[in-house]
């Protein structure tokens, strides 16, 4: 079992251990005085793991209710959010009760935003069941829903009270979704550690899951501690996301988030190499590792297609946009560009 403590506006543990799902009630019990827990999940994950989570919570004396949305990005919407708030109200949930997000980043972001705003804030616990959610979205307190054409445009910073990670749940994750998590894992390695990058080259992430999850969570913990509200260093985590969000949006969310991030990471690496910020050798290693993990590294969308959506990125001001540029494997830098230069980088 590994435990990583996150210190932000709330301090909490991320616990990583095979089989921990059946003990989630023990972790939730000390957090709240209330008796009600609402599990927020989706229609793939709840049938697989809902019973085990419910049983563990009931064993600790909680009354458990569930709110299950259709799987997929479309559920990270204002309408799901409002339905969830209405459900909480109708169920008599109070500020001393608890929400539990059981699933991937979609239900984590939705549940987190509802927790942040329902009655001005109720506690919530993340039980991530995708690799992407384990290494990234469940930690650090970014919560959000999408506008019709605007990814994560409505949200808040609101930390969970605990994160409970059971790598065994990844055994049922479709391969494609698992690979999306690998894109975020490779992103961490490019950002912070050449040693970790080499480990990923040598040993598939699948064969070292607890190490991979704990390493990424520790990296994210350090960034969140330094810059919880995303005004400086935390923006580094957006490596690959300027192009990634544009590709995701252009595809109507048919391209999965991790695939879009992989395309974004490859694109920015090629541009960084072209402009002499990154060596050709490191660029080739990054693209080779993405390909080794079965991830896409190119897109058919044109620069013009991507430009408009990339500009709606939250890191843009009226005149500039901040991009994340790899300088070598294990080290990246933020670069503020006049918007007019973004097309060259795309
Ligand atoms: P997701 O939540 O849509 O899950 C992917 C798919 O896998 C879904 O169909 C889901 O039902 C299924 N699934 C989940 N766990 C499963 C399991 N164990 N077994 C079988 N099926 C399972 O997608 P995701 O990739 O986890 O998250 C993507 C979302 O996360 C995006 O909305 C993205 O914007 C957000 N995100 C947020 C942050 C943050 O910091 N808050 C960071 C990165 C990404
Ligand atoms: N996933 C980016 C962040 O948490 O800042």
XYZ file of C-alpha atoms and ligand atoms in Angstrom:
395
model
C 0.000 0.000 0.000
C 1.269 3.512 -0.841
C -0.016 6.716 0.717
C 0.681 10.178 -0.700
C -0.429 13.143 1.391
C -1.596 16.197 -0.520
C -1.375 19.570 1.192
C -3.611 22.208 -0.330
C -6.595 24.203 0.982
C -7.577 20.793 2.350
C -5.076 18.124 3.365
C -5.869 14.564 2.317
C -4.361 11.198 1.559
C -4.264 9.410 -1.766
C -4.131 5.714 -0.881
C -3.128 3.221 -3.567
C -3.616 -0.470 -2.901
C -4.950 -3.549 -4.669
C -8.333 -4.543 -3.237
C -8.832 -1.324 -1.248
C -12.264 -0.836 -2.830
C -13.742 -3.222 -0.274
C -12.404 -1.049 2.535
C -13.539 2.342 1.214
C -16.130 2.669 4.010
C -13.346 2.663 6.623
C -11.711 5.619 4.860
C -14.995 7.538 4.546
C -16.260 6.995 8.088
C -13.943 9.426 9.932
C -14.555 12.212 7.411
C -18.162 13.173 8.165
C -20.752 13.177 10.950
C -23.683 12.560 8.589
C -25.211 9.185 7.760
C -25.898 9.582 4.042
C -23.475 8.875 1.222
C -24.411 9.549 -2.406
C -22.348 7.574 -4.903
C -22.026 9.401 -8.228
C -21.081 6.953 -10.961
C -21.746 5.998 -14.565
C -23.621 3.138 -16.173
C -20.452 1.173 -16.984
C -18.751 1.489 -13.634
C -21.657 1.233 -11.202
C -22.742 -2.268 -12.336
C -19.113 -3.426 -11.984
C -18.167 -1.895 -8.638
C -21.231 -0.222 -7.126
C -22.216 -3.195 -4.959
C -18.787 -3.565 -3.371
C -18.556 0.138 -2.587
C -22.120 0.216 -1.246
C -21.490 -2.810 0.978
C -18.329 -1.349 2.434
C -20.102 1.960 3.160
C -23.124 0.180 4.689
C -20.814 -1.854 6.909
C -19.773 1.469 8.451
C -23.398 2.445 9.086
C -23.957 4.757 6.103
C -27.243 4.945 4.215
C -26.188 4.780 0.566
C -27.935 6.325 -2.454
C -26.737 6.340 -6.010
C -26.844 8.799 -8.902
C -25.793 7.076 -12.124
C -25.242 8.975 -15.388
C -24.723 7.582 -18.897
C -21.013 6.990 -19.483
C -19.030 9.466 -21.560
C -18.045 13.100 -21.787
C -21.600 14.216 -22.629
C -22.512 13.587 -18.989
C -20.111 16.294 -17.863
C -22.823 18.791 -18.687
C -24.789 21.533 -16.992
C -27.928 19.397 -17.249
C -26.316 16.423 -15.427
C -24.999 18.851 -12.834
C -28.439 20.377 -12.214
C -30.070 16.927 -12.090
C -27.497 15.875 -9.519
C -28.108 18.962 -7.371
C -31.870 18.324 -7.513
C -31.266 14.690 -6.559
C -29.153 15.724 -3.557
C -31.823 18.166 -2.413
C -34.687 15.698 -2.884
C -32.666 13.062 -1.004
C -32.288 15.417 1.957
C -28.497 15.507 1.720
C -26.980 17.995 4.169
C -23.542 19.539 4.560
C -22.553 16.833 7.029
C -23.143 14.076 4.461
C -20.712 12.808 1.838
C -20.537 12.397 -1.931
C -18.410 9.656 -3.475
C -17.248 9.832 -7.105
C -16.883 6.269 -8.374
C -15.518 6.180 -11.910
C -13.331 8.071 -14.316
C -12.616 11.746 -14.755
C -16.114 12.472 -16.042
C -17.918 11.486 -12.856
C -15.032 12.821 -10.740
C -15.277 16.290 -12.296
C -19.092 16.293 -12.197
C -19.349 15.036 -8.620
C -16.579 17.383 -7.486
C -18.310 20.434 -8.937
C -21.626 19.440 -7.362
C -19.828 18.889 -4.025
C -18.195 22.317 -4.308
C -21.465 24.128 -4.861
C -24.281 22.153 -3.204
C -25.162 24.054 -0.026
C -21.883 25.973 -0.530
C -19.820 22.822 -0.150
C -20.119 19.227 1.013
C -17.202 16.842 1.347
C -16.479 14.330 -1.378
C -14.225 11.337 -1.885
C -12.713 10.263 -5.189
C -12.630 6.555 -6.046
C -11.028 6.695 -9.510
C -11.421 3.643 -11.751
C -9.530 4.767 -14.878
C -5.772 5.179 -15.079
C -6.271 8.782 -16.178
C -8.380 9.538 -13.115
C -5.937 7.751 -10.797
C -2.867 9.651 -11.994
C -4.448 12.999 -12.700
C -8.066 14.056 -12.416
C -8.872 12.684 -8.946
C -6.027 14.649 -7.344
C -5.650 18.403 -7.098
C -9.205 19.674 -6.846
C -10.033 20.821 -10.372
C -13.750 20.246 -10.868
C -15.815 21.224 -13.876
C -18.574 20.630 -16.372
C -18.575 21.572 -20.061
C -20.575 24.142 -21.965
C -21.979 22.903 -25.277
C -18.753 23.774 -27.124
C -16.527 24.713 -24.237
C -14.569 22.101 -22.365
C -14.382 22.631 -18.571
C -15.741 26.171 -18.872
C -17.763 26.006 -15.635
C -16.048 24.778 -12.514
C -14.130 25.466 -9.348
C -11.097 24.439 -7.352
C -12.393 22.156 -4.632
C -10.263 19.458 -3.057
C -11.583 15.988 -2.189
C -11.325 14.721 1.390
C -9.687 11.461 0.330
C -8.694 9.607 -2.822
C -8.958 5.820 -2.786
C -7.216 4.085 -5.675
C -7.599 0.376 -6.351
C -5.419 -0.559 -9.345
C -7.296 -3.885 -9.611
C -10.302 -1.987 -10.968
C -8.240 -1.250 -14.084
C -8.577 -4.924 -15.082
C -12.028 -4.181 -16.549
C -11.058 -0.927 -18.234
C -11.224 -1.097 -22.063
C -7.706 -1.099 -23.539
C -8.344 2.151 -25.404
C -9.218 3.938 -22.144
C -6.206 2.421 -20.394
C -3.965 3.805 -23.149
C -5.485 7.254 -22.632
C -4.215 7.120 -19.060
C -0.801 6.178 -20.422
C -0.760 9.465 -22.378
C -1.056 11.390 -19.088
C 1.594 9.154 -17.507
C 4.013 9.871 -20.384
C 3.160 13.569 -20.002
C 4.342 13.476 -16.344
C 7.589 11.800 -17.367
C 8.294 14.396 -20.081
C 7.529 17.146 -17.585
C 9.445 16.003 -14.557
C 11.660 12.928 -14.831
C 13.922 11.398 -17.436
C 14.440 8.443 -15.083
C 10.705 7.747 -14.986
C 10.575 8.153 -18.793
C 13.257 5.454 -19.140
C 11.311 3.181 -16.765
C 8.280 3.544 -19.034
C 10.418 2.727 -22.071
C 11.780 -0.404 -20.392
C 8.769 -1.768 -18.489
C 5.146 -1.441 -19.616
C 3.089 0.657 -17.180
C 0.764 -2.350 -16.787
C 3.550 -4.305 -15.096
C 4.279 -1.579 -12.533
C 0.905 0.019 -11.858
C 1.315 0.902 -8.177
C 4.717 2.507 -8.919
C 3.343 4.418 -11.914
C 0.282 5.723 -10.047
C 2.256 6.681 -6.929
C 5.003 8.382 -8.959
C 2.522 10.470 -10.947
C 0.447 11.369 -7.872
C 3.607 12.451 -6.034
C 4.573 14.693 -8.967
C 1.091 16.175 -9.055
C 1.089 16.615 -5.260
C 4.238 18.743 -5.499
C 2.802 20.941 -8.234
C -0.540 21.392 -6.463
C 1.243 22.294 -3.223
C 3.250 24.955 -5.069
C 0.363 26.392 -7.082
C -3.067 25.099 -6.104
C -4.970 27.731 -8.098
C -3.150 27.306 -11.395
C -1.540 30.691 -11.782
C 2.034 29.541 -12.413
C 3.750 26.111 -12.150
C 0.529 24.111 -12.312
C 0.055 25.315 -15.865
C 2.903 22.930 -16.744
C 0.395 20.083 -16.346
C -1.274 21.398 -19.467
C 1.553 20.029 -21.593
C -0.114 18.784 -24.768
C -3.496 20.180 -23.746
C -3.682 23.339 -25.914
C -3.809 21.254 -29.063
C -5.426 18.360 -27.156
C -8.491 20.353 -26.125
C -8.834 21.705 -29.677
C -8.742 18.188 -31.176
C -11.202 16.912 -28.566
C -13.590 19.774 -29.314
C -13.296 19.480 -33.098
C -14.086 15.774 -32.928
C -17.229 16.453 -30.900
C -15.514 14.527 -28.079
C -15.209 11.414 -30.297
C -11.418 11.585 -29.878
C -10.798 10.522 -26.291
C -9.104 12.969 -23.929
C -5.907 10.914 -23.605
C -5.657 10.386 -27.364
C -6.043 14.135 -27.861
C -3.346 14.819 -25.253
C -1.015 12.384 -27.050
C -1.570 14.255 -30.337
C -0.970 17.537 -28.486
C 2.215 16.266 -26.841
C 3.589 15.030 -30.175
C 2.651 18.298 -31.923
C 4.291 20.563 -29.346
C 7.387 18.328 -29.243
C 7.783 18.554 -33.031
C 7.366 22.342 -32.931
C 9.803 22.650 -30.016
C 12.355 20.620 -32.003
C 11.712 22.669 -35.142
C 12.390 25.931 -33.276
C 15.474 24.502 -31.552
C 14.066 24.303 -28.002
C 14.173 20.486 -27.870
C 16.741 18.158 -29.388
C 15.615 16.026 -32.321
C 16.697 12.955 -30.324
C 14.401 13.785 -27.390
C 11.557 14.621 -29.768
C 11.948 11.237 -31.447
C 12.029 9.459 -28.077
C 8.784 11.159 -27.000
C 6.993 10.257 -30.212
C 8.403 6.715 -30.128
C 7.154 6.176 -26.572
C 3.670 7.473 -27.430
C 3.603 5.095 -30.401
C 4.895 2.214 -28.287
C 1.870 2.720 -26.048
C -0.444 2.649 -29.086
C -1.277 6.356 -28.950
C -1.921 8.655 -31.937
C 0.692 11.303 -32.713
C -0.961 13.139 -35.592
C -4.304 14.596 -36.610
C -6.124 15.364 -39.822
C -7.460 18.686 -38.504
C -5.859 21.719 -40.109
C -4.057 24.500 -38.289
C -6.977 26.833 -39.041
C -9.435 24.295 -37.558
C -7.431 24.066 -34.358
C -6.473 27.725 -34.023
C -9.896 29.093 -33.047
C -10.556 26.394 -30.462
C -7.032 26.606 -29.064
C -7.561 30.313 -28.468
C -10.572 29.649 -26.262
C -8.174 27.877 -23.897
C -8.412 29.132 -20.307
C -4.686 29.952 -20.392
C -5.318 32.670 -22.963
C -5.653 36.395 -22.216
C -6.936 38.904 -24.746
C -3.505 39.183 -26.417
C -1.459 36.181 -25.335
C -1.601 32.452 -24.781
C 0.680 30.394 -22.521
C 1.943 27.145 -23.993
C 4.080 24.448 -22.392
C 7.289 23.756 -24.290
C 9.483 20.674 -23.721
C 13.163 21.649 -23.406
C 14.433 18.148 -22.685
C 12.843 14.964 -21.375
C 12.162 15.736 -17.701
C 12.063 19.506 -18.099
C 9.481 21.809 -19.715
C 8.898 25.554 -19.596
C 5.921 27.879 -19.842
C 6.100 30.245 -22.781
C 3.767 33.221 -23.234
C 3.130 33.881 -26.933
C 1.305 36.670 -28.714
C -1.809 34.963 -30.060
C -0.642 35.735 -33.584
C 2.296 33.307 -33.124
C 0.178 30.361 -32.029
C -0.493 29.223 -35.601
C 3.243 28.666 -36.160
C 3.352 26.352 -33.143
C 0.274 24.420 -34.211
P -14.334 8.641 -18.354
O -14.677 9.053 -17.007
O -15.264 8.965 -19.449
O -14.078 7.071 -18.345
C -13.729 6.435 -19.534
C -14.653 5.261 -19.870
O -14.250 4.141 -19.107
C -16.119 5.479 -19.566
O -16.880 4.882 -20.567
C -16.301 4.742 -18.242
O -17.611 4.289 -18.078
C -15.359 3.603 -18.397
N -14.792 3.064 -17.157
C -14.255 3.776 -16.144
N -13.675 2.950 -15.279
C -13.875 1.683 -15.716
C -13.485 0.417 -15.249
N -12.712 0.262 -14.186
N -13.903 -0.657 -15.950
C -14.629 -0.517 -17.092
N -14.990 0.657 -17.600
C -14.618 1.754 -16.917
O -12.918 9.231 -18.823
P -11.523 9.517 -18.109
O -10.535 9.320 -19.163
O -11.389 8.810 -16.825
O -11.618 11.064 -17.766
C -11.701 12.036 -18.770
C -12.266 13.278 -18.151
O -11.405 13.719 -17.107
C -12.366 14.427 -19.134
O -13.612 15.040 -18.944
C -11.261 15.363 -18.708
O -11.552 16.707 -19.000
C -11.214 15.115 -17.237
N -9.919 15.458 -16.604
C -9.966 16.184 -15.476
C -8.794 16.512 -14.828
C -8.828 17.273 -13.530
O -7.768 17.679 -13.045
N -9.984 17.445 -12.927
C -7.564 16.075 -15.336
C -7.566 15.315 -16.499
C -8.762 15.002 -17.132
N -4.959 18.127 -14.998
C -4.369 19.414 -14.867
C -4.392 19.948 -13.496
O -4.857 19.307 -12.582
O -3.960 21.026 -13.296
